[in-house]
mmCIF file with all atom_site columns, C-alpha atoms in Angstrom:
data_model
loop_
_atom_site.group_PDB
_atom_site.id
_atom_site.type_symbol
_atom_site.label_atom_id
_atom_site.label_alt_id
_atom_site.label_comp_id
_atom_site.label_asym_id
_atom_site.label_entity_id
_atom_site.label_seq_id
_atom_site.pdbx_PDB_ins_code
_atom_site.Cartn_x
_atom_site.Cartn_y
_atom_site.Cartn_z
_atom_site.occupancy
_atom_site.B_iso_or_equiv
_atom_site.pdbx_formal_charge
_atom_site.auth_seq_id
_atom_site.auth_comp_id
_atom_site.auth_asym_id
_atom_site.auth_atom_id
_atom_site.pdbx_PDB_model_num
ATOM 1   C CA . MET A 1 1   ? -4.154  107.767 146.267 1.00 77.00 ? 1   MET A CA 1
ATOM 2   C CA . LYS A 1 2   ? -5.807  106.614 142.556 1.00 86.00 ? 2   LYS A CA 1
ATOM 3   C CA . SER A 1 3   ? -5.166  108.347 139.275 1.00 85.00 ? 3   SER A CA 1
ATOM 4   C CA . THR A 1 4   ? -8.607  108.347 139.087 1.00 88.00 ? 4   THR A CA 1
ATOM 5   C CA . GLU A 1 5   ? -8.616  110.380 143.032 1.00 88.00 ? 5   GLU A CA 1
ATOM 6   C CA . LYS A 1 6   ? -5.651  112.626 141.800 1.00 87.00 ? 6   LYS A CA 1
ATOM 7   C CA . GLN A 1 7   ? -7.749  113.349 138.198 1.00 90.00 ? 7   GLN A CA 1
ATOM 8   C CA . VAL A 1 8   ? -10.772 114.089 140.200 1.00 90.00 ? 8   VAL A CA 1
ATOM 9   C CA . ILE A 1 9   ? -8.012  116.420 142.537 1.00 90.00 ? 9   ILE A CA 1
ATOM 10  C CA . ILE A 1 10  ? -7.038  118.179 140.048 1.00 90.00 ? 10  ILE A CA 1
ATOM 11  C CA . ASN A 1 11  ? -9.132  118.696 137.773 1.00 90.00 ? 11  ASN A CA 1
ATOM 12  C CA . ASN A 1 12  ? -10.905 121.150 141.137 1.00 91.00 ? 12  ASN A CA 1
ATOM 13  C CA . LEU A 1 13  ? -7.732  122.758 142.003 1.00 90.00 ? 13  LEU A CA 1
ATOM 14  C CA . LYS A 1 14  ? -8.087  124.014 138.352 1.00 90.00 ? 14  LYS A CA 1
ATOM 15  C CA . ASP A 1 15  ? -11.928 124.830 138.257 1.00 90.00 ? 15  ASP A CA 1
ATOM 16  C CA . GLN A 1 16  ? -10.589 126.413 141.067 1.00 90.00 ? 16  GLN A CA 1
ATOM 17  C CA . ILE A 1 17  ? -8.285  128.386 139.953 1.00 89.00 ? 17  ILE A CA 1
ATOM 18  C CA . ASP A 1 18  ? -10.014 129.160 137.083 1.00 88.00 ? 18  ASP A CA 1
ATOM 19  C CA . SER A 1 19  ? -13.076 130.315 138.967 1.00 89.00 ? 19  SER A CA 1
ATOM 20  C CA . TYR A 1 20  ? -10.708 133.067 141.534 1.00 89.00 ? 20  TYR A CA 1
ATOM 21  C CA . SER A 1 21  ? -8.697  136.237 139.968 1.00 85.00 ? 21  SER A CA 1
ATOM 22  C CA . HIS A 1 22  ? -5.784  135.669 142.735 1.00 89.00 ? 22  HIS A CA 1
ATOM 23  C CA . PHE A 1 23  ? -4.565  132.966 144.295 1.00 91.00 ? 23  PHE A CA 1
ATOM 24  C CA . TYR A 1 24  ? -1.632  132.943 146.976 1.00 92.00 ? 24  TYR A CA 1
ATOM 25  C CA . LEU A 1 25  ? 1.108   129.763 147.245 1.00 92.00 ? 25  LEU A CA 1
ATOM 26  C CA . ALA A 1 26  ? 2.320   129.707 151.337 1.00 91.00 ? 26  ALA A CA 1
ATOM 27  C CA . ASP A 1 27  ? 3.851   127.187 153.243 1.00 90.00 ? 27  ASP A CA 1
ATOM 28  C CA . ILE A 1 28  ? 2.069   126.981 156.842 1.00 88.00 ? 28  ILE A CA 1
ATOM 29  C CA . SER A 1 29  ? 4.024   123.386 158.111 1.00 87.00 ? 29  SER A CA 1
ATOM 30  C CA . GLY A 1 30  ? 4.730   123.270 161.196 1.00 85.00 ? 30  GLY A CA 1
ATOM 31  C CA . LEU A 1 31  ? 2.305   125.082 163.127 1.00 86.00 ? 31  LEU A CA 1
ATOM 32  C CA . ASN A 1 32  ? 0.065   122.977 165.505 1.00 88.00 ? 32  ASN A CA 1
ATOM 33  C CA . ALA A 1 33  ? -3.575  122.217 165.304 1.00 90.00 ? 33  ALA A CA 1
ATOM 34  C CA . GLU A 1 34  ? -4.648  124.961 167.028 1.00 90.00 ? 34  GLU A CA 1
ATOM 35  C CA . ASP A 1 35  ? -3.192  127.682 164.835 1.00 89.00 ? 35  ASP A CA 1
ATOM 36  C CA . THR A 1 36  ? -3.950  126.001 161.868 1.00 89.00 ? 36  THR A CA 1
ATOM 37  C CA . SER A 1 37  ? -7.383  125.903 163.444 1.00 91.00 ? 37  SER A CA 1
ATOM 38  C CA . ASP A 1 38  ? -7.227  129.684 163.475 1.00 90.00 ? 38  ASP A CA 1
ATOM 39  C CA . LEU A 1 39  ? -5.918  130.231 160.450 1.00 90.00 ? 39  LEU A CA 1
ATOM 40  C CA . ARG A 1 40  ? -9.168  128.634 158.641 1.00 92.00 ? 40  ARG A CA 1
ATOM 41  C CA . ARG A 1 41  ? -11.431 129.780 160.906 1.00 92.00 ? 41  ARG A CA 1
ATOM 42  C CA . LEU A 1 42  ? -9.345  133.518 160.561 1.00 91.00 ? 42  LEU A CA 1
ATOM 43  C CA . CYS A 1 43  ? -9.310  132.827 156.282 1.00 90.00 ? 43  CYS A CA 1
ATOM 44  C CA . PHE A 1 44  ? -13.048 131.491 156.655 1.00 92.00 ? 44  PHE A CA 1
ATOM 45  C CA . LYS A 1 45  ? -13.792 135.332 157.908 1.00 92.00 ? 45  LYS A CA 1
ATOM 46  C CA . GLN A 1 46  ? -12.723 137.177 154.690 1.00 90.00 ? 46  GLN A CA 1
ATOM 47  C CA . ASP A 1 47  ? -13.345 134.986 152.456 1.00 90.00 ? 47  ASP A CA 1
ATOM 48  C CA . VAL A 1 48  ? -10.359 133.267 151.747 1.00 91.00 ? 48  VAL A CA 1
ATOM 49  C CA . LYS A 1 49  ? -10.347 129.533 150.289 1.00 92.00 ? 49  LYS A CA 1
ATOM 50  C CA . LEU A 1 50  ? -7.708  127.845 152.338 1.00 92.00 ? 50  LEU A CA 1
ATOM 51  C CA . VAL A 1 51  ? -6.365  124.326 149.941 1.00 91.00 ? 51  VAL A CA 1
ATOM 52  C CA . VAL A 1 52  ? -3.094  121.670 151.248 1.00 91.00 ? 52  VAL A CA 1
ATOM 53  C CA . THR A 1 53  ? -2.425  120.111 148.275 1.00 90.00 ? 53  THR A CA 1
ATOM 54  C CA . LYS A 1 54  ? 0.555   118.348 146.937 1.00 91.00 ? 54  LYS A CA 1
ATOM 55  C CA . ASN A 1 55  ? 2.536   120.098 144.595 1.00 90.00 ? 55  ASN A CA 1
ATOM 56  C CA . THR A 1 56  ? 2.492   117.599 141.239 1.00 91.00 ? 56  THR A CA 1
ATOM 57  C CA . LEU A 1 57  ? -1.316  117.329 141.812 1.00 91.00 ? 57  LEU A CA 1
ATOM 58  C CA . LEU A 1 58  ? -1.034  121.326 141.833 1.00 91.00 ? 58  LEU A CA 1
ATOM 59  C CA . ARG A 1 59  ? 0.819   121.503 139.217 1.00 90.00 ? 59  ARG A CA 1
ATOM 60  C CA . LYS A 1 60  ? -0.563  119.845 136.992 1.00 91.00 ? 60  LYS A CA 1
ATOM 61  C CA . ALA A 1 61  ? -4.463  120.884 137.810 1.00 90.00 ? 61  ALA A CA 1
ATOM 62  C CA . LEU A 1 62  ? -2.265  125.164 136.710 1.00 89.00 ? 62  LEU A CA 1
ATOM 63  C CA . GLU A 1 63  ? -0.767  123.249 133.149 1.00 89.00 ? 63  GLU A CA 1
ATOM 64  C CA . SER A 1 64  ? -4.381  122.501 132.531 1.00 88.00 ? 64  SER A CA 1
ATOM 65  C CA . SER A 1 65  ? -5.816  126.109 133.774 1.00 87.00 ? 65  SER A CA 1
ATOM 66  C CA . ALA A 1 66  ? -6.568  128.620 131.166 1.00 83.00 ? 66  ALA A CA 1
ATOM 67  C CA . LYS A 1 67  ? -3.848  131.010 133.811 1.00 84.00 ? 67  LYS A CA 1
ATOM 68  C CA . ASN A 1 68  ? -0.400  131.704 132.646 1.00 82.00 ? 68  ASN A CA 1
ATOM 69  C CA . ALA A 1 69  ? 1.000   130.373 135.654 1.00 80.00 ? 69  ALA A CA 1
ATOM 70  C CA . GLU A 1 70  ? 4.419   128.686 134.470 1.00 85.00 ? 70  GLU A CA 1
ATOM 71  C CA . GLU A 1 71  ? 6.689   131.046 136.312 1.00 86.00 ? 71  GLU A CA 1
ATOM 72  C CA . LEU A 1 72  ? 5.038   129.947 140.261 1.00 87.00 ? 72  LEU A CA 1
ATOM 73  C CA . TYR A 1 73  ? 6.528   125.929 139.367 1.00 88.00 ? 73  TYR A CA 1
ATOM 74  C CA . ASP A 1 74  ? 9.666   126.957 140.602 1.00 87.00 ? 74  ASP A CA 1
ATOM 75  C CA . ALA A 1 75  ? 7.747   127.853 144.495 1.00 87.00 ? 75  ALA A CA 1
ATOM 76  C CA . LEU A 1 76  ? 6.082   124.744 144.237 1.00 89.00 ? 76  LEU A CA 1
ATOM 77  C CA . LYS A 1 77  ? 8.472   122.445 146.865 1.00 89.00 ? 77  LYS A CA 1
ATOM 78  C CA . GLY A 1 78  ? 7.975   121.734 150.328 1.00 88.00 ? 78  GLY A CA 1
ATOM 79  C CA . ASN A 1 79  ? 4.854   121.769 151.671 1.00 88.00 ? 79  ASN A CA 1
ATOM 80  C CA . THR A 1 80  ? 2.489   124.267 149.738 1.00 89.00 ? 80  THR A CA 1
ATOM 81  C CA . SER A 1 81  ? -0.825  125.627 150.459 1.00 91.00 ? 81  SER A CA 1
ATOM 82  C CA . VAL A 1 82  ? -2.947  127.141 148.122 1.00 92.00 ? 82  VAL A CA 1
ATOM 83  C CA . MET A 1 83  ? -5.047  130.739 149.023 1.00 93.00 ? 83  MET A CA 1
ATOM 84  C CA . PHE A 1 84  ? -8.039  131.239 146.734 1.00 92.00 ? 84  PHE A CA 1
ATOM 85  C CA . THR A 1 85  ? -10.292 134.551 146.990 1.00 90.00 ? 85  THR A CA 1
ATOM 86  C CA . GLU A 1 86  ? -11.753 137.533 144.715 1.00 88.00 ? 86  GLU A CA 1
ATOM 87  C CA . THR A 1 87  ? -9.140  140.784 147.048 1.00 84.00 ? 87  THR A CA 1
ATOM 88  C CA . GLY A 1 88  ? -6.324  140.551 146.392 1.00 82.00 ? 88  GLY A CA 1
ATOM 89  C CA . ASN A 1 89  ? -4.898  142.028 148.730 1.00 86.00 ? 89  ASN A CA 1
ATOM 90  C CA . VAL A 1 90  ? -6.339  140.087 151.321 1.00 88.00 ? 90  VAL A CA 1
ATOM 91  C CA . PRO A 1 91  ? -3.985  137.176 151.914 1.00 90.00 ? 91  PRO A CA 1
ATOM 92  C CA . ALA A 1 92  ? -1.425  139.403 152.077 1.00 89.00 ? 92  ALA A CA 1
ATOM 93  C CA . LYS A 1 93  ? -2.297  141.259 155.122 1.00 89.00 ? 93  LYS A CA 1
ATOM 94  C CA . LEU A 1 94  ? -3.683  138.186 156.636 1.00 90.00 ? 94  LEU A CA 1
ATOM 95  C CA . ILE A 1 95  ? -0.355  136.172 156.610 1.00 90.00 ? 95  ILE A CA 1
ATOM 96  C CA . LYS A 1 96  ? 1.390   138.900 157.340 1.00 89.00 ? 96  LYS A CA 1
ATOM 97  C CA . ASP A 1 97  ? -1.064  139.979 160.617 1.00 89.00 ? 97  ASP A CA 1
ATOM 98  C CA . PHE A 1 98  ? -1.174  135.763 161.420 1.00 88.00 ? 98  PHE A CA 1
ATOM 99  C CA . SER A 1 99  ? 3.425   135.726 161.021 1.00 85.00 ? 99  SER A CA 1
ATOM 100 C CA . LYS A 1 100 ? 3.202   138.798 163.675 1.00 86.00 ? 100 LYS A CA 1
ATOM 101 C CA . LYS A 1 101 ? 2.624   135.948 166.696 1.00 84.00 ? 101 LYS A CA 1
ATOM 102 C CA . ARG A 1 102 ? 4.198   132.799 164.210 1.00 83.00 ? 102 ARG A CA 1
ATOM 103 C CA . LYS A 1 103 ? 6.396   131.839 161.669 1.00 83.00 ? 103 LYS A CA 1
ATOM 104 C CA . LYS A 1 104 ? 4.439   130.446 159.525 1.00 84.00 ? 104 LYS A CA 1
ATOM 105 C CA . PRO A 1 105 ? 1.939   131.441 157.060 1.00 88.00 ? 105 PRO A CA 1
ATOM 106 C CA . VAL A 1 106 ? 5.022   131.854 154.413 1.00 88.00 ? 106 VAL A CA 1
ATOM 107 C CA . LEU A 1 107 ? 4.577   133.497 151.506 1.00 89.00 ? 107 LEU A CA 1
ATOM 108 C CA . LYS A 1 108 ? 5.943   131.295 148.824 1.00 90.00 ? 108 LYS A CA 1
ATOM 109 C CA . ALA A 1 109 ? 4.362   132.822 145.671 1.00 90.00 ? 109 ALA A CA 1
ATOM 110 C CA . ALA A 1 110 ? 1.150   134.728 144.495 1.00 90.00 ? 110 ALA A CA 1
ATOM 111 C CA . TYR A 1 111 ? -1.212  135.906 141.953 1.00 90.00 ? 111 TYR A CA 1
ATOM 112 C CA . VAL A 1 112 ? -2.641  138.933 141.498 1.00 86.00 ? 112 VAL A CA 1
ATOM 113 C CA . GLU A 1 113 ? -4.170  140.898 138.072 1.00 80.00 ? 113 GLU A CA 1
ATOM 114 C CA . GLU A 1 114 ? -2.935  139.190 135.930 1.00 81.00 ? 114 GLU A CA 1
ATOM 115 C CA . ALA A 1 115 ? 0.601   138.717 137.674 1.00 84.00 ? 115 ALA A CA 1
ATOM 116 C CA . VAL A 1 116 ? 3.071   136.837 139.747 1.00 87.00 ? 116 VAL A CA 1
ATOM 117 C CA . TYR A 1 117 ? 5.384   137.815 142.497 1.00 88.00 ? 117 TYR A CA 1
ATOM 118 C CA . MET A 1 118 ? 7.157   134.925 143.741 1.00 89.00 ? 118 MET A CA 1
ATOM 119 C CA . GLY A 1 119 ? 9.197   134.676 147.335 1.00 86.00 ? 119 GLY A CA 1
ATOM 120 C CA . ALA A 1 120 ? 8.410   136.476 150.968 1.00 85.00 ? 120 ALA A CA 1
ATOM 121 C CA . ASP A 1 121 ? 9.674   139.325 150.496 1.00 85.00 ? 121 ASP A CA 1
ATOM 122 C CA . GLN A 1 122 ? 6.658   140.798 147.609 1.00 82.00 ? 122 GLN A CA 1
ATOM 123 C CA . LEU A 1 123 ? 4.698   140.227 150.717 1.00 83.00 ? 123 LEU A CA 1
ATOM 124 C CA . ASP A 1 124 ? 4.435   143.826 151.313 1.00 83.00 ? 124 ASP A CA 1
ATOM 125 C CA . ALA A 1 125 ? 4.100   144.685 147.489 1.00 82.00 ? 125 ALA A CA 1
ATOM 126 C CA . LEU A 1 126 ? 1.073   142.925 147.550 1.00 85.00 ? 126 LEU A CA 1
ATOM 127 C CA . ILE A 1 127 ? -0.220  144.850 150.726 1.00 83.00 ? 127 ILE A CA 1
ATOM 128 C CA . ALA A 1 128 ? 0.238   147.934 148.651 1.00 80.00 ? 128 ALA A CA 1
ATOM 129 C CA . VAL A 1 129 ? -2.299  146.057 145.490 1.00 79.00 ? 129 VAL A CA 1
ATOM 130 C CA . LYS A 1 130 ? -5.352  148.267 144.908 1.00 76.00 ? 130 LYS A CA 1
ATOM 131 C CA . SER A 1 131 ? -8.722  146.072 144.082 1.00 71.00 ? 131 SER A CA 1
ATOM 132 C CA . LYS A 1 132 ? -10.392 146.922 141.270 1.00 73.00 ? 132 LYS A CA 1
ATOM 133 C CA . ASN A 1 133 ? -13.338 148.437 143.202 1.00 75.00 ? 133 ASN A CA 1
ATOM 134 C CA . GLU A 1 134 ? -10.582 150.622 145.375 1.00 76.00 ? 134 GLU A CA 1
ATOM 135 C CA . LEU A 1 135 ? -8.708  151.666 141.379 1.00 75.00 ? 135 LEU A CA 1
ATOM 136 C CA . ILE A 1 136 ? -12.297 152.909 139.935 1.00 82.00 ? 136 ILE A CA 1
ATOM 137 C CA . GLY A 1 137 ? -12.560 154.605 143.867 1.00 82.00 ? 137 GLY A CA 1
ATOM 138 C CA . ASP A 1 138 ? -9.746  156.601 143.305 1.00 79.00 ? 138 ASP A CA 1
ATOM 139 C CA . VAL A 1 139 ? -10.439 157.519 139.163 1.00 83.00 ? 139 VAL A CA 1
ATOM 140 C CA . VAL A 1 140 ? -14.225 158.734 140.515 1.00 82.00 ? 140 VAL A CA 1
ATOM 141 C CA . ALA A 1 141 ? -12.761 160.746 143.822 1.00 78.00 ? 141 ALA A CA 1
ATOM 142 C CA . LEU A 1 142 ? -10.564 162.284 141.008 1.00 77.00 ? 142 LEU A CA 1
ATOM 143 C CA . LEU A 1 143 ? -13.045 163.332 138.714 1.00 78.00 ? 143 LEU A CA 1
ATOM 144 C CA . GLN A 1 144 ? -15.068 164.782 141.128 1.00 75.00 ? 144 GLN A CA 1
ATOM 145 C CA . SER A 1 145 ? -13.031 166.786 142.740 1.00 76.00 ? 145 SER A CA 1
ATOM 146 C CA . PRO A 1 146 ? -12.873 169.236 139.883 1.00 77.00 ? 146 PRO A CA 1
ATOM 147 C CA . MET A 1 147 ? -16.332 169.615 139.678 1.00 72.00 ? 147 MET A CA 1
ATOM 148 C CA . GLN A 1 148 ? -17.044 169.603 143.144 1.00 76.00 ? 148 GLN A CA 1
ATOM 149 C CA . THR A 1 149 ? -15.000 172.680 142.780 1.00 76.00 ? 149 THR A CA 1
ATOM 150 C CA . LEU A 1 150 ? -16.574 174.093 140.261 1.00 70.00 ? 150 LEU A CA 1
ATOM 151 C CA . LEU A 1 151 ? -19.786 174.192 141.416 1.00 71.00 ? 151 LEU A CA 1
ATOM 152 C CA . SER A 1 152 ? -17.940 175.339 144.640 1.00 74.00 ? 152 SER A CA 1
ATOM 153 C CA . GLN A 1 153 ? -17.163 178.792 142.329 1.00 72.00 ? 153 GLN A CA 1
ATOM 154 C CA . LEU A 1 154 ? -20.584 179.058 140.983 1.00 69.00 ? 154 LEU A CA 1
ATOM 155 C CA . GLN A 1 155 ? -22.241 178.902 144.778 1.00 72.00 ? 155 GLN A CA 1
ATOM 156 C CA . SER A 1 156 ? -20.305 181.713 145.972 1.00 69.00 ? 156 SER A CA 1
ATOM 157 C CA . GLY A 1 157 ? -20.350 183.797 142.885 1.00 66.00 ? 157 GLY A CA 1
ATOM 158 C CA . GLY A 1 158 ? -23.957 183.698 143.257 1.00 65.00 ? 158 GLY A CA 1
ATOM 159 C CA . ASN A 1 159 ? -23.415 184.610 146.544 1.00 68.00 ? 159 ASN A CA 1
ATOM 160 C CA . THR A 1 160 ? -21.700 187.388 146.239 1.00 73.00 ? 160 THR A CA 1
ATOM 161 C CA . ILE A 1 161 ? -24.230 188.470 143.676 1.00 73.00 ? 161 ILE A CA 1
ATOM 162 C CA . HIS A 1 162 ? -27.137 187.640 145.580 1.00 71.00 ? 162 HIS A CA 1
ATOM 163 C CA . GLY A 1 163 ? -25.047 189.891 148.412 1.00 74.00 ? 163 GLY A CA 1
ATOM 164 C CA . VAL A 1 164 ? -24.355 192.740 146.398 1.00 73.00 ? 164 VAL A CA 1
ATOM 165 C CA . LEU A 1 165 ? -28.314 192.926 144.878 1.00 75.00 ? 165 LEU A CA 1
ATOM 166 C CA . GLU A 1 166 ? -29.316 193.052 148.438 1.00 78.00 ? 166 GLU A CA 1
ATOM 167 C CA . THR A 1 167 ? -26.528 195.601 149.553 1.00 80.00 ? 167 THR A CA 1
ATOM 168 C CA . LEU A 1 168 ? -28.293 197.675 146.968 1.00 76.00 ? 168 LEU A CA 1
ATOM 169 C CA . LYS A 1 169 ? -31.502 197.135 147.891 1.00 78.00 ? 169 LYS A CA 1
ATOM 170 C CA . GLU A 1 170 ? -31.624 198.492 151.371 1.00 80.00 ? 170 GLU A CA 1
ATOM 171 C CA . ARG A 1 171 ? -29.563 201.590 150.185 1.00 78.00 ? 171 ARG A CA 1
ATOM 172 C CA . GLU A 1 172 ? -33.341 202.492 148.186 1.00 69.00 ? 172 GLU A CA 1
#
């Protein structure tokens, strides 16, 4: 491969790293053609972009990207595939579900919510990571709860006053 071709690949990887909020490094080596096709299809359905790349090219792309991901360099050994996504926990769920029937893919590392997770033992922690929209929904629900309680209490107080007035009206 010529150095100009390598530079094009590095620039494409750098652009993807910079444009996606989260990415996972996984090992999918050893999957047969059918399993690889199933994995790619599943990734496509869940808006995850799966790219197989050389470690040296990926390292150069990481070095030139705007993200602070030096900790990921240790994971760049053996076969590496990159899963790009906008939702932080989707690839973790995908890896866990897909690897129930097969031994691969194996999580090597992940860059999620500007934090680095190393090793397959971090898979459950990554599944539990909530996206920005989920966190906003939780905050809105927490803020709505006291307001709904107050409104229901005011409403029940109004019903009580209405009931007392009706009773007084009937007595007359």
